[in-house]
Amino acid sequence: MIHQNCIVDVLGRSGKFDKAEEFIAKEMEETNQVTWATLLGAARNQANVPVAERAAKNLDKEMNASSYILLANTYYLAGMIDKSNETRDLMLKNNIKKIPGKTWGVIDGETVSFFANDYSHPEAKEILSFSKYLNEKISKLGYKPNFAFTSRKDLKTEKDKIEHLCSHSERLYVAHALRKANGSRQDIVGYKNLRICPDCHESTKYVSLVTETKIKLRDTNRWHVFQNG
């Protein structure tokens, strides 16, 4: 089934949703949570609401926090803000809590970890400041923030949303690693407990380019290797 779920992933990521759903219906004798969560994630990336809703319906009682967030973000990307907010409200109503994103690894000989919006590190202020500085640099190269991943109701202004993105765990980790590297361009290796969010994936591509640094991040699905964009 792992191999079959990979095929669903490949078809979904390439936008071939008809073929992905046909493969599930005709070639898979049984499906699991991973099958539908994979299709839901691909639908989110393409803002394909009908496919996302069908995937969520098949997940049914297996809908976890990640699935709710994927569906909410799909609505947001499709411009359906009210539906996005309704989905997040439903998640709270069902008492389903989002797992905090965490990125960790060894930096400068020390094992460190960051959560999203984490200000517990002794150098938290400097790390966030550097993350925002990197955001400014990559914006000049063409990076555009994806505010679908800042759809919290309390984030009102563009400045608030950008700071929220800069506070994602993988961004804080990479910013800290680059500060400690002090221009040495040594490889950065980190691990995340959830899938890397598409905005962080896109921004890290640009960061690898502007800093001439190879960045390797392992999430729950695969290794992501960023080098020269």
mmCIF file of N, CA and C in Angstrom, residues 131-216:
data_model
loop_
_atom_site.group_PDB
_atom_site.id
_atom_site.type_symbol
_atom_site.label_atom_id
_atom_site.label_comp_id
_atom_site.label_asym_id
_atom_site.label_seq_id
_atom_site.Cartn_x
_atom_site.Cartn_y
_atom_site.Cartn_z
ATOM 1 N N SER A 131 15.503 36.035 10.894
ATOM 2 C CA SER A 131 14.533 35.380 10.021
ATOM 3 C C SER A 131 13.776 36.415 9.188
ATOM 4 N N LYS A 132 13.419 37.520 9.802
ATOM 5 C CA LYS A 132 12.723 38.597 9.091
ATOM 6 C C LYS A 132 13.658 39.282 8.091
ATOM 7 N N TYR A 133 14.937 39.387 8.458
ATOM 8 C CA TYR A 133 15.938 39.955 7.547
ATOM 9 C C TYR A 133 16.075 39.075 6.302
ATOM 10 N N LEU A 134 16.119 37.750 6.509
ATOM 11 C CA LEU A 134 16.189 36.830 5.377
ATOM 12 C C LEU A 134 14.946 36.958 4.501
ATOM 13 N N ASN A 135 13.805 37.150 5.140
ATOM 14 C CA ASN A 135 12.558 37.314 4.394
ATOM 15 C C ASN A 135 12.626 38.539 3.480
ATOM 16 N N GLU A 136 13.212 39.612 3.981
ATOM 17 C CA GLU A 136 13.360 40.823 3.173
ATOM 18 C C GLU A 136 14.277 40.570 1.977
ATOM 19 N N LYS A 137 15.371 39.836 2.218
ATOM 20 C CA LYS A 137 16.333 39.572 1.141
ATOM 21 C C LYS A 137 15.719 38.707 0.041
ATOM 22 N N ILE A 138 15.014 37.642 0.451
ATOM 23 C CA ILE A 138 14.470 36.745 -0.571
ATOM 24 C C ILE A 138 13.277 37.381 -1.292
ATOM 25 N N SER A 139 12.606 38.319 -0.635
ATOM 26 C CA SER A 139 11.494 39.023 -1.291
ATOM 27 C C SER A 139 11.998 39.824 -2.484
ATOM 28 N N LYS A 140 13.227 40.320 -2.390
ATOM 29 C CA LYS A 140 13.825 41.082 -3.483
ATOM 30 C C LYS A 140 14.183 40.186 -4.669
ATOM 31 N N LEU A 141 14.270 38.865 -4.404
ATOM 32 C CA LEU A 141 14.600 37.916 -5.467
ATOM 33 C C LEU A 141 13.357 37.336 -6.132
ATOM 34 N N GLY A 142 12.195 37.662 -5.580
ATOM 35 C CA GLY A 142 10.961 37.159 -6.193
ATOM 36 C C GLY A 142 10.087 36.308 -5.300
ATOM 37 N N TYR A 143 10.565 36.003 -4.079
ATOM 38 C CA TYR A 143 9.725 35.231 -3.154
ATOM 39 C C TYR A 143 8.480 36.023 -2.778
ATOM 40 N N LYS A 144 7.329 35.353 -2.804
ATOM 41 C CA LYS A 144 6.072 35.983 -2.400
ATOM 42 C C LYS A 144 5.450 35.145 -1.287
ATOM 43 N N PRO A 145 5.187 35.748 -0.130
ATOM 44 C CA PRO A 145 4.620 34.988 0.993
ATOM 45 C C PRO A 145 3.247 34.433 0.658
ATOM 46 N N ASN A 146 3.004 33.221 1.122
ATOM 47 C CA ASN A 146 1.708 32.576 0.902
ATOM 48 C C ASN A 146 0.876 32.719 2.169
ATOM 49 N N PHE A 147 -0.022 33.668 2.166
ATOM 50 C CA PHE A 147 -0.779 33.979 3.373
ATOM 51 C C PHE A 147 -1.854 32.947 3.692
ATOM 52 N N ALA A 148 -1.978 31.909 2.876
ATOM 53 C CA ALA A 148 -2.898 30.820 3.221
ATOM 54 C C ALA A 148 -2.452 30.127 4.500
ATOM 55 N N PHE A 149 -1.167 30.278 4.811
ATOM 56 C CA PHE A 149 -0.630 29.621 6.003
ATOM 57 C C PHE A 149 -0.509 30.595 7.167
ATOM 58 N N THR A 150 -1.275 31.682 7.052
ATOM 59 C CA THR A 150 -1.374 32.648 8.150
ATOM 60 C C THR A 150 -2.845 32.992 8.360
ATOM 61 N N SER A 151 -3.705 31.999 8.235
ATOM 62 C CA SER A 151 -5.147 32.265 8.230
ATOM 63 C C SER A 151 -5.765 32.347 9.622
ATOM 64 N N ARG A 152 -4.948 32.459 10.642
ATOM 65 C CA ARG A 152 -5.479 32.695 11.982
ATOM 66 C C ARG A 152 -6.219 34.028 12.018
ATOM 67 N N LYS A 153 -7.340 34.050 12.722
ATOM 68 C CA LYS A 153 -8.191 35.240 12.720
ATOM 69 C C LYS A 153 -7.531 36.445 13.380
ATOM 70 N N ASP A 154 -6.579 36.200 14.289
ATOM 71 C CA ASP A 154 -5.977 37.326 15.013
ATOM 72 C C ASP A 154 -4.882 38.019 14.209
ATOM 73 N N LEU A 155 -4.530 37.462 13.055
ATOM 74 C CA LEU A 155 -3.499 38.071 12.209
ATOM 75 C C LEU A 155 -4.181 39.006 11.215
ATOM 76 N N LYS A 156 -4.211 40.281 11.537
ATOM 77 C CA LYS A 156 -4.996 41.242 10.765
ATOM 78 C C LYS A 156 -4.209 41.908 9.641
ATOM 79 N N THR A 157 -2.961 42.295 9.919
ATOM 80 C CA THR A 157 -2.194 43.076 8.950
ATOM 81 C C THR A 157 -1.187 42.201 8.210
ATOM 82 N N GLU A 158 -0.702 42.707 7.079
ATOM 83 C CA GLU A 158 0.321 41.984 6.322
ATOM 84 C C GLU A 158 1.585 41.816 7.155
ATOM 85 N N LYS A 159 1.924 42.827 7.947
ATOM 86 C CA LYS A 159 3.098 42.750 8.813
ATOM 87 C C LYS A 159 2.954 41.614 9.816
ATOM 88 N N ASP A 160 1.766 41.482 10.415
ATOM 89 C CA ASP A 160 1.513 40.397 11.366
ATOM 90 C C ASP A 160 1.669 39.038 10.692
ATOM 91 N N LYS A 161 1.155 38.931 9.482
ATOM 92 C CA LYS A 161 1.184 37.659 8.766
ATOM 93 C C LYS A 161 2.608 37.272 8.375
ATOM 94 N N ILE A 162 3.401 38.256 7.951
ATOM 95 C CA ILE A 162 4.792 37.983 7.588
ATOM 96 C C ILE A 162 5.587 37.552 8.814
ATOM 97 N N GLU A 163 5.358 38.220 9.940
ATOM 98 C CA GLU A 163 6.068 37.832 11.167
ATOM 99 C C GLU A 163 5.676 36.425 11.585
ATOM 100 N N HIS A 164 4.411 36.077 11.384
ATOM 101 C CA HIS A 164 3.956 34.722 11.716
ATOM 102 C C HIS A 164 4.683 33.692 10.856
ATOM 103 N N LEU A 165 4.797 33.954 9.558
ATOM 104 C CA LEU A 165 5.517 33.044 8.670
ATOM 105 C C LEU A 165 6.981 32.927 9.072
ATOM 106 N N CYS A 166 7.580 34.049 9.431
ATOM 107 C CA CYS A 166 8.990 34.054 9.842
ATOM 108 C C CYS A 166 9.203 33.316 11.157
ATOM 109 N N SER A 167 8.105 33.059 11.881
ATOM 110 C CA SER A 167 8.190 32.380 13.171
ATOM 111 C C SER A 167 7.889 30.890 13.072
ATOM 112 N N HIS A 168 7.698 30.366 11.860
ATOM 113 C CA HIS A 168 7.520 28.925 11.704
ATOM 114 C C HIS A 168 8.793 28.223 12.168
ATOM 115 N N SER A 169 8.641 27.025 12.704
ATOM 116 C CA SER A 169 9.778 26.354 13.350
ATOM 117 C C SER A 169 10.955 26.140 12.409
ATOM 118 N N GLU A 170 10.677 25.753 11.140
ATOM 119 C CA GLU A 170 11.785 25.514 10.221
ATOM 120 C C GLU A 170 12.507 26.804 9.860
ATOM 121 N N ARG A 171 11.785 27.896 9.794
ATOM 122 C CA ARG A 171 12.423 29.192 9.494
ATOM 123 C C ARG A 171 13.313 29.630 10.654
ATOM 124 N N LEU A 172 12.825 29.465 11.874
ATOM 125 C CA LEU A 172 13.635 29.836 13.038
ATOM 126 C C LEU A 172 14.891 28.975 13.114
ATOM 127 N N TYR A 173 14.731 27.674 12.834
ATOM 128 C CA TYR A 173 15.875 26.757 12.884
ATOM 129 C C TYR A 173 16.931 27.150 11.852
ATOM 130 N N VAL A 174 16.496 27.387 10.625
ATOM 131 C CA VAL A 174 17.440 27.754 9.560
ATOM 132 C C VAL A 174 18.100 29.095 9.863
ATOM 133 N N ALA A 175 17.328 30.044 10.365
ATOM 134 C CA ALA A 175 17.891 31.359 10.709
ATOM 135 C C ALA A 175 18.956 31.224 11.790
ATOM 136 N N HIS A 176 18.674 30.404 12.796
ATOM 137 C CA HIS A 176 19.647 30.201 13.881
ATOM 138 C C HIS A 176 20.913 29.528 13.351
ATOM 139 N N ALA A 177 20.731 28.520 12.489
ATOM 140 C CA ALA A 177 21.885 27.813 11.924
ATOM 141 C C ALA A 177 22.754 28.751 11.094
ATOM 142 N N LEU A 178 22.138 29.614 10.320
ATOM 143 C CA LEU A 178 22.894 30.555 9.490
ATOM 144 C C LEU A 178 23.630 31.581 10.343
ATOM 145 N N ARG A 179 23.013 32.016 11.423
ATOM 146 C CA ARG A 179 23.680 32.960 12.329
ATOM 147 C C ARG A 179 24.923 32.325 12.932
ATOM 148 N N LYS A 180 24.783 31.064 13.341
ATOM 149 C CA LYS A 180 25.914 30.375 13.968
ATOM 150 C C LYS A 180 27.000 30.042 12.950
ATOM 151 N N ALA A 181 26.607 29.798 11.711
ATOM 152 C CA ALA A 181 27.594 29.473 10.670
ATOM 153 C C ALA A 181 28.459 30.673 10.339
ATOM 154 N N ASN A 182 27.909 31.876 10.547
ATOM 155 C CA ASN A 182 28.676 33.116 10.371
ATOM 156 C C ASN A 182 29.338 33.201 8.997
ATOM 157 N N GLY A 183 28.558 32.847 7.969
ATOM 158 C CA GLY A 183 29.067 32.983 6.607
ATOM 159 C C GLY A 183 29.921 31.843 6.115
ATOM 160 N N SER A 184 30.039 30.753 6.879
ATOM 161 C CA SER A 184 30.922 29.653 6.479
ATOM 162 C C SER A 184 30.320 28.775 5.385
ATOM 163 N N ARG A 185 29.014 28.903 5.142
ATOM 164 C CA ARG A 185 28.304 28.162 4.096
ATOM 165 C C ARG A 185 28.314 26.656 4.326
ATOM 166 N N GLN A 186 28.441 26.229 5.571
ATOM 167 C CA GLN A 186 28.375 24.803 5.862
ATOM 168 C C GLN A 186 26.936 24.311 5.733
ATOM 169 N N ASP A 187 26.788 23.020 5.391
ATOM 170 C CA ASP A 187 25.457 22.457 5.198
ATOM 171 C C ASP A 187 24.625 22.568 6.474
ATOM 172 N N ILE A 188 23.338 22.784 6.292
ATOM 173 C CA ILE A 188 22.395 22.815 7.407
ATOM 174 C C ILE A 188 21.505 21.582 7.301
ATOM 175 N N VAL A 189 21.381 20.838 8.398
ATOM 176 C CA VAL A 189 20.546 19.631 8.426
ATOM 177 C C VAL A 189 19.565 19.741 9.585
ATOM 178 N N GLY A 190 18.291 19.546 9.300
ATOM 179 C CA GLY A 190 17.281 19.630 10.351
ATOM 180 C C GLY A 190 16.163 18.631 10.129
ATOM 181 N N TYR A 191 15.349 18.442 11.158
ATOM 182 C CA TYR A 191 14.261 17.465 11.125
ATOM 183 C C TYR A 191 12.978 18.120 11.636
ATOM 184 N N LYS A 192 11.847 17.766 11.025
ATOM 185 C CA LYS A 192 10.567 18.340 11.452
ATOM 186 C C LYS A 192 9.564 17.234 11.755
ATOM 187 N N ASN A 193 8.732 17.468 12.774
ATOM 188 C CA ASN A 193 7.759 16.455 13.201
ATOM 189 C C ASN A 193 6.498 16.421 12.347
ATOM 190 N N LEU A 194 6.324 17.414 11.480
ATOM 191 C CA LEU A 194 5.184 17.476 10.568
ATOM 192 C C LEU A 194 5.708 17.697 9.149
ATOM 193 N N ARG A 195 4.804 17.723 8.193
ATOM 194 C CA ARG A 195 5.229 18.071 6.839
ATOM 195 C C ARG A 195 5.658 19.534 6.789
ATOM 196 N N ILE A 196 6.663 19.812 5.995
ATOM 197 C CA ILE A 196 7.084 21.199 5.801
ATOM 198 C C ILE A 196 5.972 21.941 5.065
ATOM 199 N N CYS A 197 5.607 23.099 5.567
ATOM 200 C CA CYS A 197 4.525 23.851 4.926
ATOM 201 C C CYS A 197 5.032 24.397 3.585
ATOM 202 N N PRO A 198 4.152 24.474 2.577
ATOM 203 C CA PRO A 198 4.578 24.934 1.249
ATOM 204 C C PRO A 198 5.251 26.300 1.246
ATOM 205 N N ASP A 199 4.816 27.204 2.124
ATOM 206 C CA ASP A 199 5.456 28.519 2.152
ATOM 207 C C ASP A 199 6.893 28.402 2.640
ATOM 208 N N CYS A 200 7.120 27.591 3.685
ATOM 209 C CA CYS A 200 8.488 27.400 4.183
ATOM 210 C C CYS A 200 9.347 26.688 3.138
ATOM 211 N N HIS A 201 8.733 25.778 2.395
ATOM 212 C CA HIS A 201 9.456 25.088 1.327
ATOM 213 C C HIS A 201 9.931 26.096 0.281
ATOM 214 N N GLU A 202 9.024 26.986 -0.102
ATOM 215 C CA GLU A 202 9.356 27.989 -1.117
ATOM 216 C C GLU A 202 10.399 28.980 -0.602
ATOM 217 N N SER A 203 10.228 29.450 0.620
ATOM 218 C CA SER A 203 11.162 30.440 1.164
ATOM 219 C C SER A 203 12.551 29.841 1.364
ATOM 220 N N THR A 204 12.612 28.564 1.769
ATOM 221 C CA THR A 204 13.912 27.923 1.989
ATOM 222 C C THR A 204 14.681 27.774 0.685
ATOM 223 N N LYS A 205 13.973 27.568 -0.415
ATOM 224 C CA LYS A 205 14.633 27.533 -1.724
ATOM 225 C C LYS A 205 15.384 28.833 -1.972
ATOM 226 N N TYR A 206 14.719 29.931 -1.710
ATOM 227 C CA TYR A 206 15.338 31.243 -1.924
ATOM 228 C C TYR A 206 16.466 31.500 -0.930
ATOM 229 N N VAL A 207 16.283 31.064 0.312
ATOM 230 C CA VAL A 207 17.326 31.261 1.327
ATOM 231 C C VAL A 207 18.590 30.507 0.934
ATOM 232 N N SER A 208 18.431 29.281 0.414
ATOM 233 C CA SER A 208 19.606 28.510 -0.015
ATOM 234 C C SER A 208 20.349 29.232 -1.134
ATOM 235 N N LEU A 209 19.588 29.941 -1.969
ATOM 236 C CA LEU A 209 20.195 30.680 -3.080
ATOM 237 C C LEU A 209 20.930 31.918 -2.589
ATOM 238 N N VAL A 210 20.271 32.712 -1.762
ATOM 239 C CA VAL A 210 20.845 33.989 -1.344
ATOM 240 C C VAL A 210 22.019 33.806 -0.381
ATOM 241 N N THR A 211 22.041 32.683 0.352
ATOM 242 C CA THR A 211 23.136 32.442 1.307
ATOM 243 C C THR A 211 24.175 31.465 0.771
ATOM 244 N N GLU A 212 23.912 30.910 -0.429
ATOM 245 C CA GLU A 212 24.812 29.918 -1.037
ATOM 246 C C GLU A 212 25.072 28.775 -0.060
ATOM 247 N N THR A 213 24.003 28.293 0.546
ATOM 248 C CA THR A 213 24.101 27.239 1.554
ATOM 249 C C THR A 213 23.194 26.073 1.184
ATOM 250 N N LYS A 214 23.695 24.860 1.350
ATOM 251 C CA LYS A 214 22.883 23.662 1.134
ATOM 252 C C LYS A 214 22.090 23.382 2.407
ATOM 253 N N ILE A 215 20.775 23.282 2.267
ATOM 254 C CA ILE A 215 19.898 23.074 3.417
ATOM 255 C C ILE A 215 19.128 21.773 3.210
ATOM 256 N N LYS A 216 19.248 20.854 4.171
ATOM 257 C CA LYS A 216 18.562 19.558 4.088
ATOM 258 C C LYS A 216 17.608 19.426 5.265
#
